[in-house]
């Protein structure tokens, strides 16, 4: 059986967990947490990275830092994970969904301006599959209207847009280290803070509303409750596990990209003959092979292909049911303009097995199985 995903494992992961335990400090912000944050800061160039318990929690922190309030509106694609919306709905915001571009499945930047009202506060681009949204356009619109930009870069670690790391182009960027992502600590994430002025407030929110971070730096002689907050720090044991992967991030990234290329070459002729569509990477975008997807003709063909692959021991997966069609999406959001592509394209999209450690033979088996399907239909 070829699974759809295997969580990434680095050889030193368990050893580093033991080291964290031996150091006698397994709560948040220990040695490995600091090393992970430093790695993110170096790798991306962000002024400040804070490790969090999830990307969902990084998004919640961003919503608090943008001071989103009841009645505010937040613009995002409907084709995304629930957490993108949840973080802002929790603050009482209304979600305004914008259609995706069929080529990248990212929010269509040309439709953002029309979705803005006097209540709009934040734009949330989601970099689907680690392929960047059109950030120059989105940032220009945000600047012209005085809006925050929060990048959902859950899938975007090690990917870039015109040389800039995903997660560093908005006011805040959010990474995920969930087991389904390219680098993982089981559950975890990071908040990248683009505006220096927000760093201290972010540290306070993450530390239960206390100035504990300042205390540890020796800037105050005891720590106290100074604002609202919550607990968004992961255990240093989890950070240790992640750090082992970050140390070999290039190797993991290159291995994933190699498999992505195998799929892309192996299926190119099928796409050329018009049977399927393959992912599109816009110029200036360096992606991270977070996923490999194809697009079938329509929903029923996708269902038949999933069954065909399953019979051959290959697990595949479709992705988001558009949020605006879900019960909570109807309650908390509305669609701006017409749903030309979100529903239609999401129903055609099928993700093939992709993980660190999948072999060339396994990828070849997947390619053969897809070809075999299209010989019979
Ligand atoms: C995985 C993911 C999230 C949530 O990440 P967690 O770390 O599981 O909270 C949010 N947004 C997108 C686009 C994701 O892919």
Short mmCIF file of C-alpha atoms and ligand atoms in Angstrom, two decimals:
data_model
loop_
_atom_site.label_atom_id
_atom_site.label_comp_id
_atom_site.label_asym_id
_atom_site.label_seq_id
_atom_site.Cartn_x
_atom_site.Cartn_y
_atom_site.Cartn_z
CA UNK A 1 0.00 0.00 0.00
CA UNK A 2 1.31 3.48 -0.86
CA UNK A 3 -0.10 5.84 1.76
CA UNK A 4 -1.19 9.35 0.91
CA UNK A 5 1.07 10.88 3.56
CA UNK A 6 3.77 9.80 6.01
CA UNK A 7 4.84 12.30 8.67
CA UNK A 8 8.43 13.43 8.08
CA UNK A 9 11.04 11.80 10.31
CA UNK A 10 14.64 12.92 10.80
CA UNK A 11 17.21 10.49 12.19
CA UNK A 12 18.07 12.72 15.13
CA UNK A 13 14.47 13.44 16.18
CA UNK A 14 14.27 11.00 19.08
CA UNK A 15 17.80 11.77 20.26
CA UNK A 16 16.95 15.47 20.46
CA UNK A 17 13.79 14.73 22.46
CA UNK A 18 15.96 12.81 24.93
CA UNK A 19 18.35 15.74 25.07
CA UNK A 20 15.46 18.10 25.84
CA UNK A 21 14.33 15.82 28.66
CA UNK A 22 17.89 15.49 30.02
CA UNK A 23 18.24 19.28 30.11
CA UNK A 24 15.37 19.30 32.57
CA UNK A 25 13.35 21.96 30.79
CA UNK A 26 10.53 20.58 28.71
CA UNK A 27 8.10 23.50 28.86
CA UNK A 28 7.98 26.20 26.22
CA UNK A 29 10.83 28.43 25.08
CA UNK A 30 13.62 26.03 25.97
CA UNK A 31 16.79 25.44 23.99
CA UNK A 32 15.20 23.69 21.01
CA UNK A 33 12.34 26.18 20.73
CA UNK A 34 14.93 28.95 20.52
CA UNK A 35 16.87 27.02 17.88
CA UNK A 36 13.73 26.51 15.80
CA UNK A 37 12.82 30.20 16.01
CA UNK A 38 16.36 31.22 15.09
CA UNK A 39 16.27 28.82 12.13
CA UNK A 40 13.00 30.34 10.88
CA UNK A 41 14.35 33.87 11.30
CA UNK A 42 17.53 33.02 9.40
CA UNK A 43 15.82 31.03 6.69
CA UNK A 44 13.05 33.53 5.99
CA UNK A 45 14.52 36.85 7.08
CA UNK A 46 11.52 37.65 9.28
CA UNK A 47 12.34 40.06 12.14
CA UNK A 48 10.74 37.67 14.65
CA UNK A 49 9.41 34.10 14.67
CA UNK A 50 7.51 32.65 17.62
CA UNK A 51 6.91 28.92 17.76
CA UNK A 52 3.27 28.10 18.51
CA UNK A 53 1.15 25.06 19.32
CA UNK A 54 -0.36 25.10 15.82
CA UNK A 55 -0.87 27.22 12.72
CA UNK A 56 -4.46 27.63 13.91
CA UNK A 57 -3.07 29.28 17.05
CA UNK A 58 -0.67 31.44 15.06
CA UNK A 59 -3.69 32.65 13.05
CA UNK A 60 -5.57 33.32 16.31
CA UNK A 61 -2.64 35.37 17.56
CA UNK A 62 -2.59 37.30 14.28
CA UNK A 63 -6.32 38.04 14.61
CA UNK A 64 -5.70 39.39 18.14
CA UNK A 65 -2.71 41.45 16.96
CA UNK A 66 -4.79 42.98 14.15
CA UNK A 67 -7.33 43.85 16.86
CA UNK A 68 -10.16 42.29 14.87
CA UNK A 69 -13.52 43.07 16.48
CA UNK A 70 -17.17 42.09 16.11
CA UNK A 71 -18.56 43.42 12.84
CA UNK A 72 -15.19 43.66 11.08
CA UNK A 73 -14.82 41.92 7.73
CA UNK A 74 -11.96 39.67 6.70
CA UNK A 75 -11.27 38.72 3.08
CA UNK A 76 -10.00 35.24 2.21
CA UNK A 77 -10.56 32.41 -0.27
CA UNK A 78 -13.35 29.91 0.38
CA UNK A 79 -11.04 27.17 -0.83
CA UNK A 80 -8.99 26.81 2.37
CA UNK A 81 -8.80 24.98 5.68
CA UNK A 82 -11.35 25.91 8.36
CA UNK A 83 -8.71 27.44 10.66
CA UNK A 84 -8.09 30.34 8.26
CA UNK A 85 -11.66 31.46 8.94
CA UNK A 86 -12.07 30.19 12.53
CA UNK A 87 -9.37 32.47 13.91
CA UNK A 88 -11.25 35.58 12.77
CA UNK A 89 -14.78 34.26 13.37
CA UNK A 90 -13.77 33.78 17.03
CA UNK A 91 -13.26 37.55 17.23
CA UNK A 92 -16.73 38.18 15.82
CA UNK A 93 -15.65 38.98 12.27
CA UNK A 94 -17.66 38.27 9.13
CA UNK A 95 -15.74 36.35 6.49
CA UNK A 96 -15.93 37.63 2.92
CA UNK A 97 -14.94 34.87 0.52
CA UNK A 98 -13.29 35.61 -2.80
CA UNK A 99 -13.11 33.22 -5.77
CA UNK A 100 -9.87 31.39 -6.61
CA UNK A 101 -7.79 31.48 -9.78
CA UNK A 102 -8.21 28.11 -11.48
CA UNK A 103 -4.51 27.93 -12.36
CA UNK A 104 -3.07 28.06 -8.81
CA UNK A 105 -6.20 27.64 -6.64
CA UNK A 106 -5.09 30.79 -4.81
CA UNK A 107 -7.39 33.72 -4.09
CA UNK A 108 -7.80 35.74 -7.29
CA UNK A 109 -6.01 39.00 -6.53
CA UNK A 110 -8.04 40.78 -9.25
CA UNK A 111 -11.23 40.20 -7.23
CA UNK A 112 -9.98 41.44 -3.85
CA UNK A 113 -10.64 45.14 -4.35
CA UNK A 114 -14.34 44.56 -5.15
CA UNK A 115 -14.72 42.65 -1.86
CA UNK A 116 -13.54 45.58 0.27
CA UNK A 117 -16.11 47.56 2.29
CA UNK A 118 -15.84 50.19 5.01
CA UNK A 119 -15.78 47.29 7.53
CA UNK A 120 -12.87 45.40 5.99
CA UNK A 121 -9.87 45.05 8.29
CA UNK A 122 -7.71 42.15 7.07
CA UNK A 123 -6.86 40.32 3.84
CA UNK A 124 -5.75 36.71 4.30
CA UNK A 125 -3.97 35.20 1.29
CA UNK A 126 -3.54 31.42 1.56
CA UNK A 127 -0.54 30.06 -0.33
CA UNK A 128 -2.07 26.84 -1.60
CA UNK A 129 0.36 23.95 -2.12
CA UNK A 130 3.25 26.22 -1.18
CA UNK A 131 2.73 28.27 -4.35
CA UNK A 132 2.59 31.96 -3.56
CA UNK A 133 -0.40 34.23 -4.07
CA UNK A 134 0.22 37.34 -6.18
CA UNK A 135 1.59 39.26 -3.21
CA UNK A 136 2.68 42.47 -4.96
CA UNK A 137 -0.92 43.13 -6.01
CA UNK A 138 -2.43 42.06 -2.67
CA UNK A 139 -0.01 44.19 -0.65
CA UNK A 140 -0.63 47.22 -2.88
CA UNK A 141 -4.39 46.90 -2.38
CA UNK A 142 -3.94 46.49 1.39
CA UNK A 143 -1.70 49.56 1.55
CA UNK A 144 -4.12 51.66 -0.50
CA UNK A 145 -6.99 50.78 1.86
CA UNK A 146 -5.07 50.67 5.15
CA UNK A 147 -5.69 46.94 5.71
CA UNK A 148 -3.66 44.28 7.47
CA UNK A 149 -2.32 41.30 5.54
CA UNK A 150 -2.08 37.96 7.36
CA UNK A 151 -0.49 35.24 5.23
CA UNK A 152 -1.72 31.71 5.82
CA UNK A 153 1.60 30.10 4.89
CA UNK A 154 0.74 26.82 6.63
CA UNK A 155 1.91 24.96 3.53
CA UNK A 156 4.64 27.41 2.59
CA UNK A 157 7.77 26.63 4.62
CA UNK A 158 10.84 26.85 2.31
CA UNK A 159 8.84 28.43 -0.54
CA UNK A 160 9.22 31.96 -1.88
CA UNK A 161 7.82 34.72 -4.09
CA UNK A 162 10.29 36.88 -6.03
CA UNK A 163 12.98 35.78 -3.60
CA UNK A 164 10.97 36.57 -0.46
CA UNK A 165 9.98 33.75 1.87
CA UNK A 166 6.26 33.03 2.18
CA UNK A 167 5.00 34.35 5.49
CA UNK A 168 7.28 37.42 5.45
CA UNK A 169 5.43 39.68 3.02
CA UNK A 170 2.38 40.52 5.12
CA UNK A 171 2.09 42.03 8.60
CA UNK A 172 1.96 38.49 9.98
CA UNK A 173 2.65 35.06 8.54
CA UNK A 174 1.56 31.68 9.88
CA UNK A 175 3.38 28.36 9.44
CA UNK A 176 2.12 24.88 10.28
CA UNK A 177 4.19 21.99 11.62
CA UNK A 178 1.27 19.55 11.69
CA UNK A 179 2.10 15.96 10.72
CA UNK A 180 0.64 16.52 7.25
CA UNK A 181 3.05 19.36 6.48
CA UNK A 182 6.59 19.29 5.05
CA UNK A 183 8.23 19.73 8.48
CA UNK A 184 6.44 18.49 11.55
CA UNK A 185 6.41 18.32 15.33
CA UNK A 186 3.09 16.45 15.41
CA UNK A 187 1.08 19.55 16.20
CA UNK A 188 2.74 22.93 15.98
CA UNK A 189 3.23 26.14 14.07
CA UNK A 190 4.90 29.51 14.06
CA UNK A 191 3.92 33.15 13.91
CA UNK A 192 6.17 35.36 11.78
CA UNK A 193 5.95 38.99 12.79
CA UNK A 194 6.67 41.47 10.03
CA UNK A 195 6.11 44.63 12.08
CA UNK A 196 8.65 45.22 14.82
CA UNK A 197 6.11 47.24 16.81
CA UNK A 198 3.93 44.14 17.27
CA UNK A 199 6.65 41.85 18.66
CA UNK A 200 6.27 42.69 22.33
CA UNK A 201 2.48 42.45 22.23
CA UNK A 202 2.76 39.09 20.47
CA UNK A 203 5.09 37.77 23.18
CA UNK A 204 2.62 38.89 25.83
CA UNK A 205 -0.38 37.27 24.11
CA UNK A 206 1.57 34.03 23.72
CA UNK A 207 2.57 34.01 27.43
CA UNK A 208 -0.91 34.22 29.01
CA UNK A 209 -0.96 38.02 28.96
CA UNK A 210 2.24 38.32 31.02
CA UNK A 211 5.55 40.03 30.33
CA UNK A 212 7.42 36.80 31.06
CA UNK A 213 9.52 37.09 27.89
CA UNK A 214 10.87 40.44 29.07
CA UNK A 215 11.54 38.90 32.49
CA UNK A 216 13.63 36.09 30.95
CA UNK A 217 15.62 38.67 29.03
CA UNK A 218 16.28 40.49 32.30
CA UNK A 219 14.37 43.59 31.18
CA UNK A 220 12.06 43.51 34.22
CA UNK A 221 12.82 42.00 37.65
CA UNK A 222 9.57 40.12 38.03
CA UNK A 223 6.85 39.22 35.60
CA UNK A 224 3.26 40.22 35.86
CA UNK A 225 -0.12 40.16 34.14
CA UNK A 226 -0.12 43.10 31.74
CA UNK A 227 -2.73 42.35 29.02
CA UNK A 228 -5.05 39.65 27.67
CA UNK A 229 -3.49 36.48 26.32
CA UNK A 230 -3.50 32.73 26.18
CA UNK A 231 -0.99 29.88 26.14
CA UNK A 232 0.43 29.35 22.67
CA UNK A 233 3.84 27.80 23.52
CA UNK A 234 4.67 24.27 22.43
CA UNK A 235 6.68 21.94 24.67
CA UNK A 236 10.44 21.93 24.04
CA UNK A 237 10.19 18.15 23.43
CA UNK A 238 8.08 18.83 20.35
CA UNK A 239 10.43 21.59 19.24
CA UNK A 240 13.36 19.15 19.59
CA UNK A 241 11.65 16.74 17.21
CA UNK A 242 11.06 19.54 14.71
CA UNK A 243 14.57 20.92 14.96
CA UNK A 244 16.05 17.65 13.72
CA UNK A 245 14.06 18.14 10.51
CA UNK A 246 14.88 21.82 10.12
CA UNK A 247 18.57 20.90 10.24
CA UNK A 248 18.05 18.80 7.11
CA UNK A 249 15.43 21.07 5.54
CA UNK A 250 17.26 21.31 2.21
CA UNK A 251 17.50 17.56 1.93
CA UNK A 252 13.78 17.14 2.69
CA UNK A 253 12.86 19.92 0.28
CA UNK A 254 15.02 18.53 -2.53
CA UNK A 255 13.64 15.01 -2.07
CA UNK A 256 10.06 16.31 -2.28
CA UNK A 257 10.84 18.46 -5.33
CA UNK A 258 12.41 15.46 -7.08
CA UNK A 259 9.22 13.41 -6.64
CA UNK A 260 7.13 16.39 -7.74
CA UNK A 261 9.20 16.54 -10.95
CA UNK A 262 8.78 12.81 -11.51
CA UNK A 263 5.00 13.17 -11.34
CA UNK A 264 5.07 16.24 -13.52
CA UNK A 265 7.15 14.59 -16.24
CA UNK A 266 5.38 11.26 -15.97
CA UNK A 267 1.95 12.82 -16.44
CA UNK A 268 2.91 15.56 -18.94
CA UNK A 269 1.69 13.69 -22.02
CA UNK A 270 -1.62 12.89 -20.38
CA UNK A 271 -2.03 16.60 -19.78
CA UNK A 272 -0.91 17.47 -23.31
CA UNK A 273 -3.63 15.21 -24.70
CA UNK A 274 -6.18 17.12 -22.63
CA UNK A 275 -7.18 14.29 -20.29
CA UNK A 276 -6.01 15.96 -17.07
CA UNK A 277 -4.53 19.24 -15.89
CA UNK A 278 -1.30 19.65 -13.95
CA UNK A 279 -0.26 22.28 -11.38
CA UNK A 280 0.88 25.68 -12.61
CA UNK A 281 3.77 27.52 -10.98
CA UNK A 282 3.74 31.26 -11.82
CA UNK A 283 6.99 32.96 -12.70
CA UNK A 284 8.82 34.23 -9.64
CA UNK A 285 7.39 31.50 -7.40
CA UNK A 286 9.69 28.86 -5.92
CA UNK A 287 7.44 26.18 -4.44
CA UNK A 288 8.25 23.47 -1.91
CA UNK A 289 6.43 20.45 -3.36
CA UNK A 290 3.99 20.49 -0.48
CA UNK A 291 1.60 18.54 -2.67
CA UNK A 292 1.17 17.17 -6.15
CA UNK A 293 -2.32 17.40 -7.55
CA UNK A 294 -3.96 16.75 -10.87
CA UNK A 295 -7.35 17.91 -12.11
CA UNK A 296 -9.75 15.41 -13.63
CA UNK A 297 -12.60 16.31 -15.99
CA UNK A 298 -15.20 16.48 -13.23
CA UNK A 299 -16.37 15.08 -9.90
CA UNK A 300 -17.54 11.65 -11.08
CA UNK A 301 -14.32 11.01 -12.98
CA UNK A 302 -12.35 11.94 -9.86
CA UNK A 303 -14.38 9.45 -7.80
CA UNK A 304 -13.69 6.71 -10.33
CA UNK A 305 -9.97 7.50 -10.35
CA UNK A 306 -9.78 7.43 -6.53
CA UNK A 307 -11.41 3.96 -6.57
CA UNK A 308 -9.09 2.80 -9.38
CA UNK A 309 -6.00 3.88 -7.43
CA UNK A 310 -7.31 2.34 -4.21
CA UNK A 311 -7.75 -1.03 -5.95
CA UNK A 312 -4.07 -0.82 -6.82
CA UNK A 313 -3.02 -0.05 -3.26
CA UNK A 314 -2.59 3.70 -3.76
CA UNK A 315 -4.19 6.23 -1.43
CA UNK A 316 -5.12 9.60 -2.93
CA UNK A 317 -7.12 12.48 -1.47
CA UNK A 318 -9.24 15.38 -2.53
CA UNK A 319 -9.12 18.63 -0.63
CA UNK A 320 -11.25 21.38 0.87
CA UNK A 321 -15.00 21.46 0.59
CA UNK A 322 -15.37 25.23 -0.02
CA UNK A 323 -16.04 26.98 3.28
CA UNK A 324 -18.92 29.09 1.95
CA UNK A 325 -20.93 25.93 1.32
CA UNK A 326 -20.43 24.58 4.88
CA UNK A 327 -22.99 25.29 7.65
CA UNK A 328 -20.60 27.56 9.59
CA UNK A 329 -19.46 29.26 6.39
CA UNK A 330 -23.05 30.24 5.63
CA UNK A 331 -23.52 31.53 9.16
CA UNK A 332 -20.28 33.49 9.47
CA UNK A 333 -19.50 34.47 5.89
CA UNK A 334 -20.67 35.48 2.47
CA UNK A 335 -19.28 35.07 -1.01
CA UNK A 336 -18.21 38.23 -2.79
CA UNK A 337 -19.17 38.12 -6.47
CA UNK A 338 -19.63 34.90 -8.35
CA UNK A 339 -18.35 31.42 -7.47
CA UNK A 340 -16.99 30.73 -10.94
CA UNK A 341 -14.14 28.43 -10.02
CA UNK A 342 -14.03 27.63 -6.28
CA UNK A 343 -16.62 24.83 -6.29
CA UNK A 344 -16.06 23.58 -9.82
CA UNK A 345 -12.27 23.37 -9.57
CA UNK A 346 -12.23 21.94 -6.03
CA UNK A 347 -14.40 19.05 -7.28
CA UNK A 348 -11.86 18.18 -9.98
CA UNK A 349 -8.73 18.30 -7.86
CA UNK A 350 -7.03 15.07 -6.72
CA UNK A 351 -3.87 14.91 -4.60
CA UNK A 352 -1.41 12.09 -5.23
CA UNK A 353 0.81 10.49 -2.53
CA UNK A 354 3.53 12.94 -1.52
CA UNK A 355 5.82 12.67 1.47
CA UNK A 356 9.47 12.68 2.47
CA UNK A 357 10.68 9.13 1.84
CA UNK A 358 8.38 8.10 -1.01
CA UNK A 359 10.55 6.17 -3.47
CA UNK A 360 10.96 6.66 -7.22
CA UNK A 361 9.45 3.20 -7.73
CA UNK A 362 6.41 4.14 -5.72
CA UNK A 363 5.95 7.36 -7.66
CA UNK A 364 6.33 5.39 -10.90
CA UNK A 365 3.61 2.98 -9.73
CA UNK A 366 1.28 5.94 -9.09
CA UNK A 367 2.02 7.41 -12.53
CA UNK A 368 1.40 4.05 -14.22
CA UNK A 369 -1.88 3.61 -12.38
CA UNK A 370 -3.11 7.05 -13.49
CA UNK A 371 -2.14 6.28 -17.10
CA UNK A 372 -3.89 2.91 -16.91
CA UNK A 373 -7.09 4.62 -15.74
CA UNK A 374 -7.11 7.00 -18.70
CA UNK A 375 -6.58 4.14 -21.15
CA UNK A 376 -9.83 2.60 -19.98
CA UNK A 377 -12.11 5.65 -19.74
C1 LIG B 1 -2.68 22.80 7.84
C2 LIG B 1 -3.31 24.12 7.59
C3 LIG B 1 -3.79 24.94 8.63
C4 LIG B 1 -3.83 24.50 10.05
O1 LIG B 1 -2.62 24.13 10.58
P1 LIG B 1 -2.54 23.48 12.06
O2 LIG B 1 -1.10 23.55 12.38
O3 LIG B 1 -3.07 22.09 11.95
O4 LIG B 1 -3.39 24.31 12.96
C5 LIG B 1 -4.27 26.19 8.31
N1 LIG B 1 -4.32 26.62 7.03
C6 LIG B 1 -3.91 25.86 6.01
C7 LIG B 1 -3.98 26.40 4.62
C8 LIG B 1 -3.40 24.57 6.24
O5 LIG B 1 -3.00 23.82 5.22
#
